[in-house]
Amino acid sequence: DENILKLQLKPLGTGIYPARLTLTSPYDVRVVDVEVTAQSMGQTAVLEMECPARQQVLQEVALVNTTDAPFSATATLTGKGYSGPRDVSVPAKGNGAYPWTFCPPGSGTYTGTLELNIAATGERNVYNLVGKGGEPLAEGHLVIDCQARSAVTKRLQVPNITGALPLVYNVYADLEILSGPATHSCTSTNRGDTYKLSITPLRSGNSWGSVSFVTEDGQYCWYSVEVKASEPPDMGTIQVSCPVRQAVSIKVTLTNPTDKPLLLRSQYSTPSLVGPPTLVAPSKEPCLFECFYAPLLLRKEEGVLRLISDEAGEFWWKIQMDATPG
């Protein structure tokens, strides 16, 4: 058709493109104002995020405004664990971003959808969200300084991780020296209740473990625990003397508090003390252990005799030794 003029459009991006078309001939001049609105058909993408359970991570979706006027992007966000504002504004000829957060309530995979609609350009972008909740971080690290064979009590603040009432946790500890009630109940949705944890190390040294609070459906929170146990009180002081290159007997008595025979390992702090490497103590009965002081040098010294059991703990005696001329 001779009266139709075809225009070729090559927009650089979404937005409004005003233009003026001037037609001239020897007999006439005509001016036509043209306004072209370029809009995207929209896009679909998958966004993936990962963070520990009940922690929060932020991600932004970039927005570009190529028009001469600011516009607003309206968001529709669905899915458990996802949140973000209802809308966000982007200035003219500027950049912006839509911020959304992922906070998984527990371990597992959580799916959702984010839809961004820009009314000014007719653009609609849809994002499929895939969030992975990892194992939860510890609620805290508990460091306990105590003495072996002495009980210590600590109180732990246990949060309500589901927000439901009633909520009952099963309690698990991976150290034998940690003990407390087998279950724990939450009485509030917005604050934690305290749990009474008892620590009774049997021997000196450092131990590391954890206490976990587990719901019926497997969700849990936990504390890491570090126990620094100093030596238990000594069982007494024994004074002994002996001529050089001879031996004298040292006898100590202890009672096995358990319901079965108890194996104890002996430790001697100095070569002047010698004796059997182990002792088997009968149940609920006093037991006599005998070792020997056998000095090779003429001197006075102090030493320690230890009897150690995995079940009953550590027992030790101070030994004050005096080697006399033979």
mmCIF file of C-alpha atoms in Angstrom:
data_model
loop_
_atom_site.group_PDB
_atom_site.id
_atom_site.type_symbol
_atom_site.label_atom_id
_atom_site.label_comp_id
_atom_site.label_asym_id
_atom_site.label_seq_id
_atom_site.Cartn_x
_atom_site.Cartn_y
_atom_site.Cartn_z
ATOM 1 C CA ASP A 1 0.000 0.000 0.000
ATOM 2 C CA GLU A 2 1.479 3.356 -1.059
ATOM 3 C CA ASN A 3 -0.065 5.165 1.956
ATOM 4 C CA ILE A 4 1.574 2.917 4.596
ATOM 5 C CA LEU A 5 5.006 3.697 6.041
ATOM 6 C CA LYS A 6 6.686 0.806 7.836
ATOM 7 C CA LEU A 7 8.926 1.581 10.826
ATOM 8 C CA GLN A 8 11.557 -0.806 12.187
ATOM 9 C CA LEU A 9 11.903 -0.747 15.985
ATOM 10 C CA LYS A 10 15.010 -1.903 17.872
ATOM 11 C CA PRO A 11 14.512 -0.999 21.560
ATOM 12 C CA LEU A 12 17.546 -1.446 23.781
ATOM 13 C CA GLY A 13 15.408 -2.522 26.712
ATOM 14 C CA THR A 14 12.020 -2.191 28.315
ATOM 15 C CA GLY A 15 10.593 1.315 28.634
ATOM 16 C CA ILE A 16 8.951 4.143 26.712
ATOM 17 C CA TYR A 17 10.692 5.540 23.616
ATOM 18 C CA PRO A 18 9.298 8.912 22.339
ATOM 19 C CA ALA A 19 10.236 9.893 18.768
ATOM 20 C CA ARG A 20 9.271 12.446 16.082
ATOM 21 C CA LEU A 21 8.879 11.493 12.453
ATOM 22 C CA THR A 22 9.103 14.284 9.815
ATOM 23 C CA LEU A 23 7.769 13.658 6.289
ATOM 24 C CA THR A 24 8.662 16.197 3.596
ATOM 25 C CA SER A 25 7.858 16.689 -0.091
ATOM 26 C CA PRO A 26 8.031 19.643 -2.497
ATOM 27 C CA TYR A 27 4.405 20.372 -1.663
ATOM 28 C CA ASP A 28 3.917 19.418 1.983
ATOM 29 C CA VAL A 29 5.576 18.792 5.377
ATOM 30 C CA ARG A 30 4.019 16.490 7.924
ATOM 31 C CA VAL A 31 5.218 15.770 11.506
ATOM 32 C CA VAL A 32 4.135 12.655 13.369
ATOM 33 C CA ASP A 33 4.938 12.141 17.080
ATOM 34 C CA VAL A 34 5.470 8.470 17.881
ATOM 35 C CA GLU A 35 5.642 6.910 21.349
ATOM 36 C CA VAL A 36 6.799 3.307 21.544
ATOM 37 C CA THR A 37 6.365 1.246 24.695
ATOM 38 C CA ALA A 38 8.745 -1.727 24.826
ATOM 39 C CA GLN A 39 7.896 -4.347 27.386
ATOM 40 C CA SER A 40 9.381 -7.661 28.261
ATOM 41 C CA MET A 41 7.362 -10.809 27.957
ATOM 42 C CA GLY A 42 8.753 -11.666 31.348
ATOM 43 C CA GLN A 43 11.173 -14.341 32.447
ATOM 44 C CA THR A 44 11.170 -17.466 34.547
ATOM 45 C CA ALA A 45 14.217 -18.508 36.540
ATOM 46 C CA VAL A 46 15.218 -20.700 39.477
ATOM 47 C CA LEU A 47 16.882 -19.124 42.496
ATOM 48 C CA GLU A 48 18.620 -21.362 45.022
ATOM 49 C CA MET A 49 19.713 -20.515 48.568
ATOM 50 C CA GLU A 50 21.201 -22.467 51.445
ATOM 51 C CA CYS A 51 21.748 -21.656 55.110
ATOM 52 C CA PRO A 52 21.606 -23.367 58.524
ATOM 53 C CA ALA A 53 18.189 -23.971 60.067
ATOM 54 C CA ARG A 54 16.673 -20.919 61.815
ATOM 55 C CA GLN A 55 19.361 -18.622 60.418
ATOM 56 C CA GLN A 56 18.594 -15.932 57.828
ATOM 57 C CA VAL A 57 20.206 -15.127 54.502
ATOM 58 C CA LEU A 58 19.384 -12.182 52.206
ATOM 59 C CA GLN A 59 19.341 -12.170 48.407
ATOM 60 C CA GLU A 60 18.386 -9.408 45.961
ATOM 61 C CA VAL A 61 16.798 -9.518 42.509
ATOM 62 C CA ALA A 62 18.163 -6.719 40.322
ATOM 63 C CA LEU A 63 15.709 -4.278 38.695
ATOM 64 C CA VAL A 64 16.594 -1.827 35.891
ATOM 65 C CA ASN A 65 14.422 1.147 34.927
ATOM 66 C CA THR A 66 15.229 2.506 31.462
ATOM 67 C CA THR A 67 12.199 4.826 31.368
ATOM 68 C CA ASP A 68 12.013 8.532 32.187
ATOM 69 C CA ALA A 69 9.681 7.974 35.141
ATOM 70 C CA PRO A 70 10.072 5.959 38.332
ATOM 71 C CA PHE A 71 8.121 2.750 38.570
ATOM 72 C CA SER A 72 7.057 0.342 41.289
ATOM 73 C CA ALA A 73 7.490 -3.434 41.236
ATOM 74 C CA THR A 74 4.822 -5.356 43.116
ATOM 75 C CA ALA A 75 5.842 -8.682 44.642
ATOM 76 C CA THR A 76 3.894 -11.844 45.376
ATOM 77 C CA LEU A 77 6.007 -14.130 47.546
ATOM 78 C CA THR A 78 4.884 -17.599 48.644
ATOM 79 C CA GLY A 79 6.533 -20.510 50.416
ATOM 80 C CA LYS A 80 7.454 -21.466 53.975
ATOM 81 C CA GLY A 81 10.529 -19.660 55.234
ATOM 82 C CA TYR A 82 10.469 -16.836 52.639
ATOM 83 C CA SER A 83 9.742 -13.159 53.296
ATOM 84 C CA GLY A 84 10.120 -9.789 51.574
ATOM 85 C CA PRO A 85 8.443 -6.384 51.103
ATOM 86 C CA ARG A 86 5.155 -5.969 49.223
ATOM 87 C CA ASP A 87 6.659 -3.601 46.646
ATOM 88 C CA VAL A 88 9.808 -1.674 45.817
ATOM 89 C CA SER A 89 10.372 1.541 43.830
ATOM 90 C CA VAL A 90 13.035 2.066 41.149
ATOM 91 C CA PRO A 91 14.022 5.620 40.098
ATOM 92 C CA ALA A 92 13.888 6.807 36.504
ATOM 93 C CA LYS A 93 16.928 5.794 34.477
ATOM 94 C CA GLY A 94 18.198 3.982 37.537
ATOM 95 C CA ASN A 95 18.747 0.628 39.164
ATOM 96 C CA GLY A 96 17.111 -1.009 42.120
ATOM 97 C CA ALA A 97 16.676 -4.403 43.737
ATOM 98 C CA TYR A 98 13.988 -6.450 45.377
ATOM 99 C CA PRO A 99 15.314 -7.911 48.676
ATOM 100 C CA TRP A 100 13.995 -11.224 49.958
ATOM 101 C CA THR A 101 15.111 -13.431 52.809
ATOM 102 C CA PHE A 102 15.193 -17.149 53.445
ATOM 103 C CA CYS A 103 14.942 -18.418 57.027
ATOM 104 C CA PRO A 104 14.385 -22.198 57.083
ATOM 105 C CA PRO A 105 12.547 -23.365 60.219
ATOM 106 C CA GLY A 106 14.422 -26.671 60.142
ATOM 107 C CA SER A 107 16.603 -28.959 58.073
ATOM 108 C CA GLY A 108 15.300 -29.876 54.624
ATOM 109 C CA THR A 109 14.290 -28.369 51.275
ATOM 110 C CA TYR A 110 11.733 -25.531 51.068
ATOM 111 C CA THR A 111 10.222 -24.372 47.781
ATOM 112 C CA GLY A 112 8.427 -21.127 46.980
ATOM 113 C CA THR A 113 7.629 -18.606 44.265
ATOM 114 C CA LEU A 114 8.486 -14.941 43.783
ATOM 115 C CA GLU A 115 6.480 -13.000 41.185
ATOM 116 C CA LEU A 116 7.451 -9.415 40.325
ATOM 117 C CA ASN A 117 4.933 -7.335 38.345
ATOM 118 C CA ILE A 118 5.822 -3.926 36.889
ATOM 119 C CA ALA A 119 2.575 -2.208 35.891
ATOM 120 C CA ALA A 120 4.324 0.656 34.059
ATOM 121 C CA THR A 121 5.933 -1.680 31.531
ATOM 122 C CA GLY A 122 3.647 -4.704 31.752
ATOM 123 C CA GLU A 123 6.607 -6.840 32.720
ATOM 124 C CA ARG A 124 6.061 -10.008 34.788
ATOM 125 C CA ASN A 125 8.967 -12.049 36.119
ATOM 126 C CA VAL A 126 8.521 -15.339 37.951
ATOM 127 C CA TYR A 127 11.228 -16.964 40.065
ATOM 128 C CA ASN A 128 10.989 -20.474 41.433
ATOM 129 C CA LEU A 129 12.680 -20.563 44.825
ATOM 130 C CA VAL A 130 14.533 -23.585 46.174
ATOM 131 C CA GLY A 131 15.922 -23.165 49.667
ATOM 132 C CA LYS A 132 17.958 -25.745 51.541
ATOM 133 C CA GLY A 133 18.018 -25.644 55.320
ATOM 134 C CA GLY A 134 21.159 -27.194 56.749
ATOM 135 C CA GLU A 135 21.848 -28.529 60.225
ATOM 136 C CA PRO A 136 21.179 -25.860 62.876
ATOM 137 C CA LEU A 137 24.031 -24.002 64.532
ATOM 138 C CA ALA A 138 24.567 -24.419 68.258
ATOM 139 C CA GLU A 139 22.525 -22.089 70.458
ATOM 140 C CA GLY A 140 25.718 -21.439 72.390
ATOM 141 C CA HIS A 141 28.983 -22.901 73.660
ATOM 142 C CA LEU A 142 29.002 -23.817 77.333
ATOM 143 C CA VAL A 143 32.398 -23.900 79.088
ATOM 144 C CA ILE A 144 32.354 -25.513 82.533
ATOM 145 C CA ASP A 145 35.251 -25.345 84.989
ATOM 146 C CA CYS A 146 34.882 -27.866 87.783
ATOM 147 C CA GLN A 147 36.643 -30.472 89.909
ATOM 148 C CA ALA A 148 36.590 -34.182 89.181
ATOM 149 C CA ARG A 149 34.139 -36.216 91.323
ATOM 150 C CA SER A 150 32.269 -33.008 92.197
ATOM 151 C CA ALA A 151 28.865 -32.183 90.714
ATOM 152 C CA VAL A 152 28.148 -28.830 89.023
ATOM 153 C CA THR A 153 24.764 -27.563 87.815
ATOM 154 C CA LYS A 154 24.212 -25.203 84.869
ATOM 155 C CA ARG A 155 20.976 -23.815 83.419
ATOM 156 C CA LEU A 156 20.478 -23.677 79.653
ATOM 157 C CA GLN A 157 18.022 -21.344 77.919
ATOM 158 C CA VAL A 158 16.070 -23.575 75.523
ATOM 159 C CA PRO A 159 14.084 -21.754 72.781
ATOM 160 C CA ASN A 160 10.716 -22.812 71.421
ATOM 161 C CA ILE A 161 11.816 -23.538 67.852
ATOM 162 C CA THR A 162 8.342 -24.391 66.513
ATOM 163 C CA GLY A 163 6.256 -21.673 68.206
ATOM 164 C CA ALA A 164 3.668 -24.308 69.125
ATOM 165 C CA LEU A 165 2.256 -25.178 72.537
ATOM 166 C CA PRO A 166 2.544 -27.599 74.126
ATOM 167 C CA LEU A 167 6.062 -28.430 72.990
ATOM 168 C CA VAL A 168 7.994 -31.283 74.590
ATOM 169 C CA TYR A 169 11.620 -32.029 73.763
ATOM 170 C CA ASN A 170 13.439 -35.296 74.232
ATOM 171 C CA VAL A 171 16.855 -34.519 75.663
ATOM 172 C CA TYR A 172 20.040 -36.307 74.606
ATOM 173 C CA ALA A 173 23.654 -35.857 75.789
ATOM 174 C CA ASP A 174 26.651 -37.555 74.207
ATOM 175 C CA LEU A 175 28.850 -37.469 77.329
ATOM 176 C CA GLU A 176 28.278 -39.797 80.285
ATOM 177 C CA ILE A 177 29.265 -37.018 82.681
ATOM 178 C CA LEU A 178 26.266 -34.920 81.511
ATOM 179 C CA SER A 179 22.856 -35.672 82.999
ATOM 180 C CA GLY A 180 19.436 -34.108 83.510
ATOM 181 C CA PRO A 181 15.716 -34.721 82.904
ATOM 182 C CA ALA A 182 14.971 -36.934 79.890
ATOM 183 C CA THR A 183 12.347 -34.463 78.580
ATOM 184 C CA HIS A 184 11.907 -30.703 78.628
ATOM 185 C CA SER A 185 8.651 -28.750 78.149
ATOM 186 C CA CYS A 186 8.269 -25.232 76.778
ATOM 187 C CA THR A 187 5.626 -23.067 78.437
ATOM 188 C CA SER A 188 5.865 -20.045 76.134
ATOM 189 C CA THR A 189 6.037 -19.395 72.405
ATOM 190 C CA ASN A 190 8.155 -16.246 72.569
ATOM 191 C CA ARG A 191 10.771 -16.986 75.209
ATOM 192 C CA GLY A 192 12.915 -19.913 76.252
ATOM 193 C CA ASP A 193 12.602 -22.038 79.370
ATOM 194 C CA THR A 194 15.643 -23.103 81.368
ATOM 195 C CA TYR A 195 16.904 -26.680 81.510
ATOM 196 C CA LYS A 196 18.906 -27.898 84.501
ATOM 197 C CA LEU A 197 22.061 -29.702 83.364
ATOM 198 C CA SER A 198 24.258 -31.597 85.828
ATOM 199 C CA ILE A 199 27.943 -32.180 85.151
ATOM 200 C CA THR A 200 29.861 -34.786 87.168
ATOM 201 C CA PRO A 201 33.290 -35.566 85.689
ATOM 202 C CA LEU A 202 34.891 -38.669 87.142
ATOM 203 C CA ARG A 203 38.485 -37.750 86.346
ATOM 204 C CA SER A 204 40.540 -34.715 85.461
ATOM 205 C CA GLY A 205 41.015 -33.444 81.913
ATOM 206 C CA ASN A 206 39.050 -31.746 79.146
ATOM 207 C CA SER A 207 35.937 -33.249 77.532
ATOM 208 C CA TRP A 208 33.856 -32.032 74.599
ATOM 209 C CA GLY A 209 30.272 -32.970 73.831
ATOM 210 C CA SER A 210 26.775 -31.648 73.243
ATOM 211 C CA VAL A 211 23.232 -31.550 74.609
ATOM 212 C CA SER A 212 20.390 -31.792 72.068
ATOM 213 C CA PHE A 213 16.677 -30.996 72.439
ATOM 214 C CA VAL A 214 14.660 -32.921 69.828
ATOM 215 C CA THR A 215 10.966 -32.561 68.934
ATOM 216 C CA GLU A 216 8.718 -35.459 67.905
ATOM 217 C CA ASP A 217 9.100 -34.601 64.197
ATOM 218 C CA GLY A 218 12.903 -34.476 64.376
ATOM 219 C CA GLN A 219 13.555 -30.736 64.642
ATOM 220 C CA TYR A 220 16.138 -29.851 67.230
ATOM 221 C CA CYS A 221 18.299 -27.252 68.894
ATOM 222 C CA TRP A 222 21.543 -27.930 70.729
ATOM 223 C CA TYR A 223 24.419 -26.612 72.820
ATOM 224 C CA SER A 224 28.069 -27.536 72.545
ATOM 225 C CA VAL A 225 29.672 -28.306 75.910
ATOM 226 C CA GLU A 226 33.290 -28.145 77.020
ATOM 227 C CA VAL A 227 34.146 -29.497 80.480
ATOM 228 C CA LYS A 228 37.475 -28.554 82.081
ATOM 229 C CA ALA A 229 37.866 -30.784 85.116
ATOM 230 C CA SER A 230 40.701 -30.257 87.565
ATOM 231 C CA GLU A 231 42.085 -33.030 89.768
ATOM 232 C CA PRO A 232 39.718 -34.465 92.384
ATOM 233 C CA PRO A 233 40.576 -34.059 96.082
ATOM 234 C CA ASP A 234 43.382 -36.381 97.174
ATOM 235 C CA MET A 235 42.599 -39.440 99.283
ATOM 236 C CA GLY A 236 45.306 -38.556 101.802
ATOM 237 C CA THR A 237 49.052 -38.254 102.318
ATOM 238 C CA ILE A 238 51.312 -41.228 103.029
ATOM 239 C CA GLN A 239 54.774 -40.788 104.504
ATOM 240 C CA VAL A 240 57.260 -43.539 103.945
ATOM 241 C CA SER A 241 61.009 -44.084 104.419
ATOM 242 C CA CYS A 242 63.266 -46.871 103.211
ATOM 243 C CA PRO A 243 66.985 -47.656 102.959
ATOM 244 C CA VAL A 244 68.497 -47.211 99.507
ATOM 245 C CA ARG A 245 68.213 -50.317 97.255
ATOM 246 C CA GLN A 246 65.598 -51.891 99.448
ATOM 247 C CA ALA A 247 61.795 -51.807 99.261
ATOM 248 C CA VAL A 248 58.999 -51.036 101.641
ATOM 249 C CA SER A 249 55.282 -51.748 101.172
ATOM 250 C CA ILE A 250 52.681 -49.010 100.677
ATOM 251 C CA LYS A 251 49.057 -50.026 101.191
ATOM 252 C CA VAL A 252 45.939 -47.999 100.394
ATOM 253 C CA THR A 253 42.275 -48.905 100.784
ATOM 254 C CA LEU A 254 39.320 -47.886 98.631
ATOM 255 C CA THR A 255 35.725 -49.055 98.174
ATOM 256 C CA ASN A 256 34.116 -49.957 94.856
ATOM 257 C CA PRO A 257 30.800 -48.011 94.777
ATOM 258 C CA THR A 258 29.382 -49.885 91.761
ATOM 259 C CA ASP A 259 27.356 -53.106 91.556
ATOM 260 C CA LYS A 260 30.016 -55.043 89.682
ATOM 261 C CA PRO A 261 33.763 -55.683 89.918
ATOM 262 C CA LEU A 262 35.760 -52.607 88.979
ATOM 263 C CA LEU A 263 38.977 -52.530 86.975
ATOM 264 C CA LEU A 264 41.385 -49.756 87.963
ATOM 265 C CA ARG A 265 44.628 -48.805 86.230
ATOM 266 C CA SER A 266 47.561 -47.741 88.399
ATOM 267 C CA GLN A 267 49.883 -44.839 87.623
ATOM 268 C CA TYR A 268 53.136 -44.005 89.449
ATOM 269 C CA SER A 269 54.636 -40.520 89.154
ATOM 270 C CA THR A 270 58.232 -41.539 89.928
ATOM 271 C CA PRO A 271 60.456 -44.580 89.209
ATOM 272 C CA SER A 272 60.868 -45.027 92.965
ATOM 273 C CA LEU A 273 57.250 -46.269 93.115
ATOM 274 C CA VAL A 274 56.596 -49.710 91.633
ATOM 275 C CA GLY A 275 53.681 -52.109 91.740
ATOM 276 C CA PRO A 276 51.025 -53.936 89.762
ATOM 277 C CA PRO A 277 49.573 -52.195 86.689
ATOM 278 C CA THR A 278 45.923 -52.936 87.548
ATOM 279 C CA LEU A 279 43.573 -53.736 90.395
ATOM 280 C CA VAL A 280 40.203 -55.487 90.296
ATOM 281 C CA ALA A 281 38.043 -54.207 93.162
ATOM 282 C CA PRO A 282 35.055 -56.359 94.224
ATOM 283 C CA SER A 283 31.598 -54.756 94.299
ATOM 284 C CA LYS A 284 30.556 -52.788 97.402
ATOM 285 C CA GLU A 285 33.543 -53.970 99.414
ATOM 286 C CA PRO A 286 36.717 -52.327 100.739
ATOM 287 C CA CYS A 287 39.736 -53.334 98.674
ATOM 288 C CA LEU A 288 43.443 -53.215 99.569
ATOM 289 C CA PHE A 289 46.004 -52.122 96.979
ATOM 290 C CA GLU A 290 49.701 -52.672 97.630
ATOM 291 C CA CYS A 291 52.673 -51.101 95.866
ATOM 292 C CA PHE A 292 56.291 -50.498 96.888
ATOM 293 C CA TYR A 293 58.759 -47.681 97.502
ATOM 294 C CA ALA A 294 62.163 -48.851 96.223
ATOM 295 C CA PRO A 295 64.632 -45.943 96.121
ATOM 296 C CA LEU A 296 67.895 -46.154 94.211
ATOM 297 C CA LEU A 297 69.243 -42.726 95.255
ATOM 298 C CA LEU A 298 69.711 -41.139 98.638
ATOM 299 C CA ARG A 299 67.186 -38.299 98.594
ATOM 300 C CA LYS A 300 63.763 -37.014 99.635
ATOM 301 C CA GLU A 301 61.010 -36.736 97.079
ATOM 302 C CA GLU A 302 57.275 -36.382 96.650
ATOM 303 C CA GLY A 303 55.204 -38.513 94.333
ATOM 304 C CA VAL A 304 51.655 -39.518 93.449
ATOM 305 C CA LEU A 305 49.919 -42.871 93.283
ATOM 306 C CA ARG A 306 46.825 -42.915 91.066
ATOM 307 C CA LEU A 307 44.124 -45.515 90.567
ATOM 308 C CA ILE A 308 41.914 -44.712 87.562
ATOM 309 C CA SER A 309 38.656 -46.331 86.461
ATOM 310 C CA ASP A 310 36.448 -45.461 83.493
ATOM 311 C CA GLU A 311 33.340 -46.129 85.598
ATOM 312 C CA ALA A 312 34.254 -44.702 89.017
ATOM 313 C CA GLY A 313 36.815 -42.059 88.156
ATOM 314 C CA GLU A 314 40.187 -41.129 89.584
ATOM 315 C CA PHE A 315 41.621 -41.688 93.069
ATOM 316 C CA TRP A 316 45.050 -40.473 94.152
ATOM 317 C CA TRP A 317 47.344 -40.257 97.145
ATOM 318 C CA LYS A 318 50.283 -38.009 97.885
ATOM 319 C CA ILE A 319 53.405 -40.001 98.751
ATOM 320 C CA GLN A 320 56.191 -38.294 100.745
ATOM 321 C CA MET A 321 59.307 -40.461 100.397
ATOM 322 C CA ASP A 322 62.614 -40.430 102.273
ATOM 323 C CA ALA A 323 65.486 -42.635 101.160
ATOM 324 C CA THR A 324 67.930 -43.382 104.043
ATOM 325 C CA PRO A 325 71.466 -44.823 103.937
ATOM 326 C CA GLY A 326 71.524 -48.579 103.510
#
